[in-house]
Coordinates of C-alpha atoms in Angstrom, one line a residue:
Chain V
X18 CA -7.6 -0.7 21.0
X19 CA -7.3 0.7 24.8
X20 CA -3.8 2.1 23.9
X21 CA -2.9 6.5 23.8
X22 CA -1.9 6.7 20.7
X23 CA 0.9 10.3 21.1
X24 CA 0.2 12.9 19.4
X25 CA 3.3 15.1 17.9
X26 CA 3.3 18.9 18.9
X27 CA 2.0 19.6 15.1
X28 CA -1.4 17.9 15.7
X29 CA -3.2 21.1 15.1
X30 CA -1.3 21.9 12.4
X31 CA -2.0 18.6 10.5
X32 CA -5.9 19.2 11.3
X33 CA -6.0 22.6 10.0
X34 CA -4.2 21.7 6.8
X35 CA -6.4 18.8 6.4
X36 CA -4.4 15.5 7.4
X37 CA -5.8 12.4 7.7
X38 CA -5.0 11.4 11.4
X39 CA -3.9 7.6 11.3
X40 CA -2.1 5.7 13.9
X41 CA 1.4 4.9 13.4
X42 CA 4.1 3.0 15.7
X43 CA 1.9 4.4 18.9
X44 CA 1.7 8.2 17.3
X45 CA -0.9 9.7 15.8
X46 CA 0.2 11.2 12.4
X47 CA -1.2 12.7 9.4
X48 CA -0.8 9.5 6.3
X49 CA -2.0 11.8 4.0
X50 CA -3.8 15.8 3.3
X51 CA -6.8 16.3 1.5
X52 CA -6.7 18.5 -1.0
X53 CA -3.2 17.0 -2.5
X54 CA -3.4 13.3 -1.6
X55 CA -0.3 10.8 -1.6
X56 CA 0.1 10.6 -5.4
X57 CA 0.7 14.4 -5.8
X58 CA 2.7 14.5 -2.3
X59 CA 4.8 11.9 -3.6
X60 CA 5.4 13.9 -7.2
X61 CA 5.8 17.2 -5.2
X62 CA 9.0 15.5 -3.7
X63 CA 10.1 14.0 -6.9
X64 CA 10.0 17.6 -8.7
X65 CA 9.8 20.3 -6.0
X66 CA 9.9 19.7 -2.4
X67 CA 8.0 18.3 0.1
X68 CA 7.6 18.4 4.5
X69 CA 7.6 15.7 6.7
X70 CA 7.0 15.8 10.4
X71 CA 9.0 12.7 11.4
X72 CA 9.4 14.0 15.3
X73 CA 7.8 9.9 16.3
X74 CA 11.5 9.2 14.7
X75 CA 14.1 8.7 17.9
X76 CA 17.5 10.5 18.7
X77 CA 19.7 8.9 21.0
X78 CA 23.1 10.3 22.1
X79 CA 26.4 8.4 22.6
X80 CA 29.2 10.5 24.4
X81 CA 32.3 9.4 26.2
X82 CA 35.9 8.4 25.2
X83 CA 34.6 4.8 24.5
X84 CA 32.0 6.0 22.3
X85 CA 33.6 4.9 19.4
X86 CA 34.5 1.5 20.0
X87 CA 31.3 1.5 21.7
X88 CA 29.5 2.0 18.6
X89 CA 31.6 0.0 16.4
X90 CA 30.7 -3.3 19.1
X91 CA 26.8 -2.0 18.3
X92 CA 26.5 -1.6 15.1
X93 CA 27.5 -3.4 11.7
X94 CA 29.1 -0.6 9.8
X95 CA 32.8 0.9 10.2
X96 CA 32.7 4.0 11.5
X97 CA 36.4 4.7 12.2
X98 CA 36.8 6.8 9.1
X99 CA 33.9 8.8 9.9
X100 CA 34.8 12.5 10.1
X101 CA 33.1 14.6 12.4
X102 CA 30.6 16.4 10.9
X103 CA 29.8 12.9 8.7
X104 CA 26.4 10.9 8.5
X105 CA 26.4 7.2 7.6
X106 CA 23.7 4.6 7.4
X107 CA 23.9 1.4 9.5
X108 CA 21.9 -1.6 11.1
X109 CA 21.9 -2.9 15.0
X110 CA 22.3 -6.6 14.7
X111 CA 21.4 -9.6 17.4
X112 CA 23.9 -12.2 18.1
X113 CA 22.2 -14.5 15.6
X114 CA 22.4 -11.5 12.7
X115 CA 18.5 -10.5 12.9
X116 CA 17.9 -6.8 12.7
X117 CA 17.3 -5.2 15.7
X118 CA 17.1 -1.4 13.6
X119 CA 18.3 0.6 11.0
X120 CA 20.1 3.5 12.6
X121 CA 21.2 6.7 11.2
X122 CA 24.6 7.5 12.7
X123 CA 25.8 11.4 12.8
X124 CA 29.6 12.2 14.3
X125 CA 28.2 15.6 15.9
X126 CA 32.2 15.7 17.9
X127 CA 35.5 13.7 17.9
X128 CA 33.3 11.6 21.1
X129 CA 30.3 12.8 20.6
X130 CA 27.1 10.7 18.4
X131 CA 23.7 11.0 17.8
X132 CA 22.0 7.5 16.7
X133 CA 18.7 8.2 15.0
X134 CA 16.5 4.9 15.4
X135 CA 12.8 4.2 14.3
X136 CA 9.5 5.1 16.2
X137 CA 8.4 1.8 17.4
X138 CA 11.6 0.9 18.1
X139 CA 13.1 3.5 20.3
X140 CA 12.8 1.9 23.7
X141 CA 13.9 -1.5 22.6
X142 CA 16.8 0.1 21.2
X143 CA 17.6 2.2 23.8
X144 CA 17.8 -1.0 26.4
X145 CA 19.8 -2.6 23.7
X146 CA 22.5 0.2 23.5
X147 CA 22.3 0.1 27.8
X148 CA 22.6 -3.7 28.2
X149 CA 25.6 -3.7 25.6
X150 CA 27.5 0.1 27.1
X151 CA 28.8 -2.5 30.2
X152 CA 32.6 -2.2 30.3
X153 CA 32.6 1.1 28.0
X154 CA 32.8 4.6 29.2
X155 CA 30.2 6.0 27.4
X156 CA 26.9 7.9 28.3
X157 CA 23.6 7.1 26.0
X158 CA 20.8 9.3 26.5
X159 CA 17.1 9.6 25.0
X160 CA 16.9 13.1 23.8
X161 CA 14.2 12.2 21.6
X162 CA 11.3 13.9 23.8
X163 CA 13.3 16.9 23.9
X164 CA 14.2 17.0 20.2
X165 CA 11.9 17.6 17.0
X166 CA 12.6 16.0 13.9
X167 CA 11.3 17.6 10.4
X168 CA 12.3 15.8 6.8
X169 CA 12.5 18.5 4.1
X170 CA 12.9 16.5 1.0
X171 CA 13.3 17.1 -2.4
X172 CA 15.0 18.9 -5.6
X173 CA 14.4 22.3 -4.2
X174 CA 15.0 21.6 -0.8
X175 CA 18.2 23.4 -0.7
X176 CA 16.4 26.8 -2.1
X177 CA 13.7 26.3 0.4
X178 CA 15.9 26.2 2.9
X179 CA 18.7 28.4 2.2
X180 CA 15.9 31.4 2.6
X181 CA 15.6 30.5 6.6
X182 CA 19.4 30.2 7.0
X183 CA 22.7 32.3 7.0
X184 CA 24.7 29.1 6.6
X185 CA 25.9 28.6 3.5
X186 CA 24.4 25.3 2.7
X187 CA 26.9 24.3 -0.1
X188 CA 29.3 24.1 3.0
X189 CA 26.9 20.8 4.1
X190 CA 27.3 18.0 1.3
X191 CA 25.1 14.5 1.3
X192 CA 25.5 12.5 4.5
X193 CA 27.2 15.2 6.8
X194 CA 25.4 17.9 9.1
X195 CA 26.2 21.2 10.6
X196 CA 24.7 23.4 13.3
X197 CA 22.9 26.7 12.4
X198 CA 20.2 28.4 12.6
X199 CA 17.1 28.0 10.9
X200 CA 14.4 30.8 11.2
X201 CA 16.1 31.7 14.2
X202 CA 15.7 28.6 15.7
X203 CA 19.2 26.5 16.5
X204 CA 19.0 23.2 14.4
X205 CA 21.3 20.7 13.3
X206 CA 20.9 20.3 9.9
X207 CA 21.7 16.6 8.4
X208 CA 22.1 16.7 4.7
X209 CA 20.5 13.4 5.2
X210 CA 16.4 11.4 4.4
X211 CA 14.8 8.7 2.8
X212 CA 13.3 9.4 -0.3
X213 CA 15.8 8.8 -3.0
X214 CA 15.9 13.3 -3.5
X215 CA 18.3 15.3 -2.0
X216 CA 17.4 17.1 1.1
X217 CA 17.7 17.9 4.6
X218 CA 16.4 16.3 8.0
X219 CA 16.3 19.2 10.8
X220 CA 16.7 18.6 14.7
X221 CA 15.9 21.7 16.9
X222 CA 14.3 22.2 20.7
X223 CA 10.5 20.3 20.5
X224 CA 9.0 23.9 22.0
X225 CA 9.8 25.3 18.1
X226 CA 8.1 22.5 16.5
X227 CA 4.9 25.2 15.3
X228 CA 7.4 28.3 14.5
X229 CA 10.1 25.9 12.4
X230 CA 6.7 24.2 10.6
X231 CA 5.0 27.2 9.4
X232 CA 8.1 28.9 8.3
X233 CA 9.3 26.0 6.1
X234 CA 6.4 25.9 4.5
X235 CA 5.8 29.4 4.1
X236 CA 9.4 29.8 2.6
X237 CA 8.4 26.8 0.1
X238 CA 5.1 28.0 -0.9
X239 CA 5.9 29.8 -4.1
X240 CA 8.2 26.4 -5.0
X241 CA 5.0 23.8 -4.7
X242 CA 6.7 22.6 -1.2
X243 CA 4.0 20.4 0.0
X244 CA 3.0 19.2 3.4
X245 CA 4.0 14.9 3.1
X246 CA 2.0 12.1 5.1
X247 CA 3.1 8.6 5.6
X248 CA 1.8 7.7 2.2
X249 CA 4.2 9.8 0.6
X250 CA 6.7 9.1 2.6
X251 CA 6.4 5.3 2.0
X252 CA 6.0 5.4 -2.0
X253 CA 8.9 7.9 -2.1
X254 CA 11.4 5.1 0.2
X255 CA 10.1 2.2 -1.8
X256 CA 10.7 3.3 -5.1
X257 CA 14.2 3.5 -4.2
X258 CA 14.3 0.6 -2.5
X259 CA 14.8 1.8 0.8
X260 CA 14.2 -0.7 3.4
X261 CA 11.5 -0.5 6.4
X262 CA 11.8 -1.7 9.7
X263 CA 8.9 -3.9 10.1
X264 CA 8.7 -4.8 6.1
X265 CA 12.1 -5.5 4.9
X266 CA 14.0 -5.9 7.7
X267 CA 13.2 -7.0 11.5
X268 CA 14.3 -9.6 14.1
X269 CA 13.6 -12.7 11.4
X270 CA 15.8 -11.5 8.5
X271 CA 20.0 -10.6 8.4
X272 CA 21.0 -7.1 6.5
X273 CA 22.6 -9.8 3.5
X274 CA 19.7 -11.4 2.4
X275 CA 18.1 -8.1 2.7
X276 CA 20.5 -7.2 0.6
X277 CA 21.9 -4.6 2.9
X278 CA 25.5 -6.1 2.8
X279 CA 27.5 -3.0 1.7
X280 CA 26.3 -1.7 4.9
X281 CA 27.9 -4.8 6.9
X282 CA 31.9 -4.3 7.6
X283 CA 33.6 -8.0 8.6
X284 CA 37.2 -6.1 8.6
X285 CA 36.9 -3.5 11.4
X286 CA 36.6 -6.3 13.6
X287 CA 34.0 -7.9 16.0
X288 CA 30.7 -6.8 16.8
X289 CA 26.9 -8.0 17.6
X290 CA 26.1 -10.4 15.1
X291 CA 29.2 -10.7 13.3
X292 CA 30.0 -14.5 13.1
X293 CA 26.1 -15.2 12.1
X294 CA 26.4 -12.8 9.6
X295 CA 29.6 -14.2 8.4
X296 CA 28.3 -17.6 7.7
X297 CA 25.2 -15.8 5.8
X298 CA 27.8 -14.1 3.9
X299 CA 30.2 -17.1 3.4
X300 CA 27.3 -20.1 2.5
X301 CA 25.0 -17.8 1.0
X302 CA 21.2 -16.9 2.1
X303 CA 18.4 -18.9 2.0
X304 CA 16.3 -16.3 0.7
X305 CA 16.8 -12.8 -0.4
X306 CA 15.3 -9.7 -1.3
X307 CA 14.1 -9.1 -4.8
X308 CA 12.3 -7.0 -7.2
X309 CA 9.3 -8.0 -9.1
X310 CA 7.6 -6.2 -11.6
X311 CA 3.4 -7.6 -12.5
X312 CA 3.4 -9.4 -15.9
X313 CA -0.7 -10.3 -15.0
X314 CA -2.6 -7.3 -13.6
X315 CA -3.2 -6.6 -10.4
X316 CA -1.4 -4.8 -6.9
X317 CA 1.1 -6.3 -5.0
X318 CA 1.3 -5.4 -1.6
X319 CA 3.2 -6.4 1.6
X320 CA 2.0 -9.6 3.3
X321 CA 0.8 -11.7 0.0
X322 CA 2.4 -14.6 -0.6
X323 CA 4.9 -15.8 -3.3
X324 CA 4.2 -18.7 -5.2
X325 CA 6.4 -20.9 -7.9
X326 CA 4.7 -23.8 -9.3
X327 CA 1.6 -23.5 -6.9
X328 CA 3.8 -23.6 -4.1
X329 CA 3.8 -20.8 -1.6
X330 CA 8.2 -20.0 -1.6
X331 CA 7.6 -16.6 -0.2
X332 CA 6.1 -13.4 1.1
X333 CA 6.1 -10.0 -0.9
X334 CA 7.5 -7.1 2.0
X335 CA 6.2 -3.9 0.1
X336 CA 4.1 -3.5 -3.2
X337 CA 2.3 -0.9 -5.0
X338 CA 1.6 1.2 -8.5
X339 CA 5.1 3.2 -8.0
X340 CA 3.9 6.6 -8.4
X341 CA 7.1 8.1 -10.1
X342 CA 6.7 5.3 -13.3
X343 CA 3.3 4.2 -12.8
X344 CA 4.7 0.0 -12.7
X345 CA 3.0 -2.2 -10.3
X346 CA 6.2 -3.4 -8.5
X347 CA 7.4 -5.0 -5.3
X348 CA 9.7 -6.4 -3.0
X349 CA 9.7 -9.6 -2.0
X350 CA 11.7 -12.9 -0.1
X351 CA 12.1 -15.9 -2.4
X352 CA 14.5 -18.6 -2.4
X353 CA 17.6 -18.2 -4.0
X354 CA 16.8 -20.3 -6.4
X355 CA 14.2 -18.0 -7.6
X356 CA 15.8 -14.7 -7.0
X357 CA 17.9 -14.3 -10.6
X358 CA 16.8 -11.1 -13.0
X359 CA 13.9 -12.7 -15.2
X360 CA 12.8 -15.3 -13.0
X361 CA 8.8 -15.7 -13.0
X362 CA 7.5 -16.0 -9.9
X363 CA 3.4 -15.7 -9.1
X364 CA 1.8 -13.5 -6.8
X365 CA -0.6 -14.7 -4.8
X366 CA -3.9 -11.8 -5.1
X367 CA -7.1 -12.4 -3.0
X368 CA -6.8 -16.7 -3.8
X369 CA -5.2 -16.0 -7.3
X370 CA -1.9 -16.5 -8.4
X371 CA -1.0 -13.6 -10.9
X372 CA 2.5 -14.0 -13.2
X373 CA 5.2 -11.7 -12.2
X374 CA 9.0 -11.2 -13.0
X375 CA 12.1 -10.9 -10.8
X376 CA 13.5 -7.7 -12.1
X377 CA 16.3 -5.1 -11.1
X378 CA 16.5 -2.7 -7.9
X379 CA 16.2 0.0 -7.2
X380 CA 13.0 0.5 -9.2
X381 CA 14.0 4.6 -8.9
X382 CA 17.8 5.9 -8.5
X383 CA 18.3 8.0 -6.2
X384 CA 19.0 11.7 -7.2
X385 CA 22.5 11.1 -5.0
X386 CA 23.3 7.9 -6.9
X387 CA 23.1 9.5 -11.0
X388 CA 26.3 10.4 -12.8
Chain W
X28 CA -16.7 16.9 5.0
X29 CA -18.1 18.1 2.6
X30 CA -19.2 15.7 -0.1
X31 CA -21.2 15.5 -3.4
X32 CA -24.2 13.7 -3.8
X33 CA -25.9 13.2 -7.1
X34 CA -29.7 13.7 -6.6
X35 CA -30.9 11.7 -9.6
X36 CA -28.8 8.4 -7.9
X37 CA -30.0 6.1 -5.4
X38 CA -27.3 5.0 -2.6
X39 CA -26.5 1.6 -1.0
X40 CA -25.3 1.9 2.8
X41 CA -22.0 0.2 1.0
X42 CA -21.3 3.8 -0.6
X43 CA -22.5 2.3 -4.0
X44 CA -24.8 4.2 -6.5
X45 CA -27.6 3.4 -9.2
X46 CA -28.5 6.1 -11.3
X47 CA -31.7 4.6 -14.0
X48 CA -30.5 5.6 -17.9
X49 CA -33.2 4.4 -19.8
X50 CA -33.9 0.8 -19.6
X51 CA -30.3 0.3 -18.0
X52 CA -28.9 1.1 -14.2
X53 CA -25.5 2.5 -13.9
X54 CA -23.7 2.1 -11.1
X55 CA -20.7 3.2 -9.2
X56 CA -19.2 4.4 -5.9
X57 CA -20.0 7.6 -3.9
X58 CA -18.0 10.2 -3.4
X59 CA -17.8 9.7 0.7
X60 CA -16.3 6.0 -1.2
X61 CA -13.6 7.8 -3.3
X62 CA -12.5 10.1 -0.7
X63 CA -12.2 7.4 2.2
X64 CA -10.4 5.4 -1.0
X65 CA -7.7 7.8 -1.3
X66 CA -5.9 7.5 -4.6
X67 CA -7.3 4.7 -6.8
X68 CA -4.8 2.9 -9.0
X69 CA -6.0 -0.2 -9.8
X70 CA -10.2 -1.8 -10.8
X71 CA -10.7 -5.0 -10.9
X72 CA -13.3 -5.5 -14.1
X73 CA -16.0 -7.6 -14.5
X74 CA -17.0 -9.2 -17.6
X75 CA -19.8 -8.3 -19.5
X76 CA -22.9 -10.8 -19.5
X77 CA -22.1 -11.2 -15.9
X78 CA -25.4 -11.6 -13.6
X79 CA -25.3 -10.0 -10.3
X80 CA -27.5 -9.9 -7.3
X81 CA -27.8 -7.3 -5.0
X82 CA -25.3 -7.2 -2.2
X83 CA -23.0 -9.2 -4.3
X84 CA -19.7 -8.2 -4.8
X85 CA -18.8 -7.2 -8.5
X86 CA -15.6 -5.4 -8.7
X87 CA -12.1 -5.1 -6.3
X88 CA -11.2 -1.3 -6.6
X89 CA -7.5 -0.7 -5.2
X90 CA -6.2 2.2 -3.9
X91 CA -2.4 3.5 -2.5
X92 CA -4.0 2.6 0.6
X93 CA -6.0 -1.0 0.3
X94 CA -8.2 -2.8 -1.7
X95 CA -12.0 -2.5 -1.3
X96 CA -15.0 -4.3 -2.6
X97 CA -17.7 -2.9 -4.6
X98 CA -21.1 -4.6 -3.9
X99 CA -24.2 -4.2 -6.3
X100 CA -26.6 -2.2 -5.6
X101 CA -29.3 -3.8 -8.0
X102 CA -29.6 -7.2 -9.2
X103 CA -29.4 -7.9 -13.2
X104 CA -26.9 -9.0 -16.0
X105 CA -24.0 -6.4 -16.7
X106 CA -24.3 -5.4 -20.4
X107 CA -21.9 -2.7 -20.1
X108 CA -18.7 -2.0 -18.2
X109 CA -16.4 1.3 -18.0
X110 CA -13.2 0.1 -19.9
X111 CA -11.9 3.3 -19.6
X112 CA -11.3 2.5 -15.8
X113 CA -8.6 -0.1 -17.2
X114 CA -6.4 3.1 -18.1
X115 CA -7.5 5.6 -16.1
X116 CA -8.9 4.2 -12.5
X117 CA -8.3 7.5 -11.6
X118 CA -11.6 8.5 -12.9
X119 CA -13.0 7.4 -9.8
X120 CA -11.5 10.0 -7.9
X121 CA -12.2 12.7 -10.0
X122 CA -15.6 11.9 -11.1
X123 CA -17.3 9.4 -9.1
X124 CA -20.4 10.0 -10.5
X125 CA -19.7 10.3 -14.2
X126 CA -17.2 7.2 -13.9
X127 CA -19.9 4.4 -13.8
X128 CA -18.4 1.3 -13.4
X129 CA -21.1 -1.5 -15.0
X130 CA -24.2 -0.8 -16.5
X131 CA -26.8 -3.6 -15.8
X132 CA -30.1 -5.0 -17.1
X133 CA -32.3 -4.7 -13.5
X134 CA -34.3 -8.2 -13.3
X135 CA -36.2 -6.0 -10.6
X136 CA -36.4 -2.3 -11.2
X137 CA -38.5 -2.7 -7.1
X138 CA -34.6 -3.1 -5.1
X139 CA -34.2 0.4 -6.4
X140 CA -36.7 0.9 -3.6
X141 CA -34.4 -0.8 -0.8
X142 CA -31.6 2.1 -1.7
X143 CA -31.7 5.7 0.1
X144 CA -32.4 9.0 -1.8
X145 CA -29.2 11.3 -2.1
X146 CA -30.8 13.0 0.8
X147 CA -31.4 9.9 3.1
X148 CA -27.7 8.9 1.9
X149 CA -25.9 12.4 2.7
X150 CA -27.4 12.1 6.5
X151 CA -26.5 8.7 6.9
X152 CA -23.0 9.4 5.3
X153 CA -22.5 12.2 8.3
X154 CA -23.7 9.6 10.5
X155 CA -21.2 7.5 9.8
X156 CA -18.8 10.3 10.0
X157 CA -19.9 11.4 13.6
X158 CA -19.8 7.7 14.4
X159 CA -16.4 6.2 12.7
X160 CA -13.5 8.4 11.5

């Protein structure tokens, strides 16, 4: 492989703490550290907290007196009762309802946005925003080079943080974000992450990245705040249920039969994708996204096929041994037919079909979603 | 890196050990293996009164990060395997060279003579390191 992979401004600091440099989306980042290792990165989030250099992640800024009914033409979700202030998660459809992204939406201003997008997807979405701005006055700019992005993550996240900040971060609920600072550092703080904990996602001038790092995790230390790699990070979505661009969801597959339909508003009116996603909605999918928990032994994992009957139906998107329960679970496409609570369905491992059971989602609920 | 190498083993270029305990081998995977592993969740068992050959594949031992072979390192009939792997793959990490996976019955005690001395093994092992990742 000719291609530079990046390399984020923490590098250094991934080295020195022992990450394990792998490429991801184009970047070099750290998937796990050696010394703690994805399982007890993963349970440091679960029960303490943990810290995730997520700068590869993109932020994108949409300004202008059409930025509204700019973004509610480019995106699936209604954002008219948005308050400033307010976070919401979203998808960028095509015309024919195949994901183009996820999307994190923040209302930073009455016409002011920041659109969050994934790594290997930032300059595809960025053209899509521009080819689809024409007619709206609106200005979308890349401020991801400029911008660092940290994901601090977990039941004590709130402790952690609250020692670098004089906001008072009771003021900042789930899904909105405020500006403060942060060790001294100006940051908007989004109340915002993906891993199914409370927690915080931080965006502050890239020059910072090293100051912001160290002091996060020297404010965690005596909590068990852990340094996170991709590992972690990919158990700790999955449990939940999360969905991955590349995985999930991508180009091929509509947010219903990924079942991502309470994200999809058909009443605010028309946008990219609507009418394909309409007839999904109104006929039903083809397939959809399930959960299947091993009846046989064995790991599922993303790519192996789905068989009923010795006949290959569909394609598992993410498995693993969830770390928080220790069940070897997935997620997986199958035909409709197949997709009911209890329904046995066989995973294909190395040539061998192994028994498995459709079974209910989210295999982990989200701290934000208990009563 | 600094990894452990048990003196009294013998070492396959695959990162597999055989350790002689009486008339049996043990065998399992190095540490340089379990570490490049990352967390093990998952081994693959073989069945006892299995033969093997040498260079054969016995065992699939899965990880959070992928699935990985484990070849013999002698050839023989497997007269013992580590069933408390089933539960606890873990072990692997931990111990990697207390956590024998099979023992066999060599039918040629002369392949030990094919596999490197820990020392031979820790230089190739920082060959490989220079080399690889």
């Amino acid at each position: 492989m000719a291609e530079t992979l990046k390399r984020t401004a923490l590098y250094d600091e991934h080295r020195r703490l022992g990450g394990r440099m792998v490429p991801f989306a184009g970047w070099e980042l750290p998937v796990q550290y050696d010394g703690t290792g994805p399982t007890v990165e993963h349970n440091a989030v679960r029960t303490q907290a943990g810290l995730f250099d997520i700068d590869h992640m993109g932020q994108v800024e949409v300004a202008g007196p059409d930025a509204l009914p700019f973004l509610q033409r480019l995106q699936v979700s209604d954002l008219s009762d948005l308050p400033v202030r307010g976070a919401r998660y979203s998808l960028m459809c095509y015309a024919d309802g195949g994901v183009v992204d996820d999307i994190f939406v923040y209302r930073l201003g009455d016409q002011r946005w920041w659109v969050i997008v994934n790594a290997a997807n930032r300059h595809k979405d960025v053209a899509w925003m521009q080819a689809h701005a024409v007619g709206f006055d609106v200005e979308i700019r890349d401020l991801s080079d400029e911008t660092y992005m940290l994901a601090l993550q977990g039941p004590l996240a709130q402790a952690v943080l609250q020692r670098l900040t004089p906001l008072d971060l009771n003021t900042v609920p789930f899904h909105t974000c405020a500006e403060a600072e942060v060790a001294g550092i100006p940051t908007l703080i989004g109340a915002t992450g993906y891993t199914g904990e409370y927690g915080y996602e931080l965006f502050f001038p890239a020059g910072e990245a090293v100051t912001m790092w160290r002091a996060l995790l020297e404010a965690g230390r005596a909590d068990g705040l852990l340094p996170c790699g991709l590992a972690a990070r990919d158990s700790l979505r999955f449990e939940p249920c999360l969905p991955l661009y590349g995985h999930e969801i991508h180009a091929e597959v509509d947010p219903i039969s990924a079942r991502l339909g309470w994200a999809v508003s058909f009443a605010k009116g028309d946008f990219v994708g609507r009418d394909a996603l309409l007839k999904v909605k109104l006929e039903g999918p083809k397939q959809v996204l399930v959960g299947f928990e091993m009846v046989d032994k064995g790991v599922p994992r993303g790519d192996y096929p789905v068989a009923v009957d010795g006949r290959v139906v569909g394609k598992v998107t993410t498995g693993m041994k969830a770390p928080t329960s220790g069940r070897f679970v997935g997620l997986a496409y199958v035909p409709v037919a197949h997709s009911a609570i209890g329904s046995p369905i066989d995973i294909v491992i190395r040539d061998q079909p192994k028994r498995a059971v459709v079974v209910k989602r989210p295999f982990y609920t989200p701290a934000y979603r208990r009563r | 890196m600094a990894y452990k190498y048990d003196p009294t083993a013998r070492y396959a270029k695959t990162h597999d050990w055989a350790r002689v305990e009486g008339d049996l081998v043990a065998c399992g995977i190095s540490d340089y293996a379990q570490h490049a592993l990352s967390d093990v969740v998952y081994i693959e068992l073989p069945d006892v009164g299995t033969t093997i050959t040498q260079g054969q594949v016995y065992s699939t031992v899965e990880s959070v990060k992928a699935a990985e072979e484990v070849y013999a390192p002698v050839s023989g009939e497997i007269v013992e395997v580590n069933e408390a792997l089933a539960d606890a793959p873990e072990l692997l990490n931990s111990d990697p060279y207390g956590a024998w996976i099979i023992k066999v019955r060599p039918s040629d005690l002369s392949e030990l003579d094919s596999l490197m001395d820990a020392a031979a093994y820790e230089a190739f092992v920082q060959e490989e390191e220079k080399g690889g990742h």
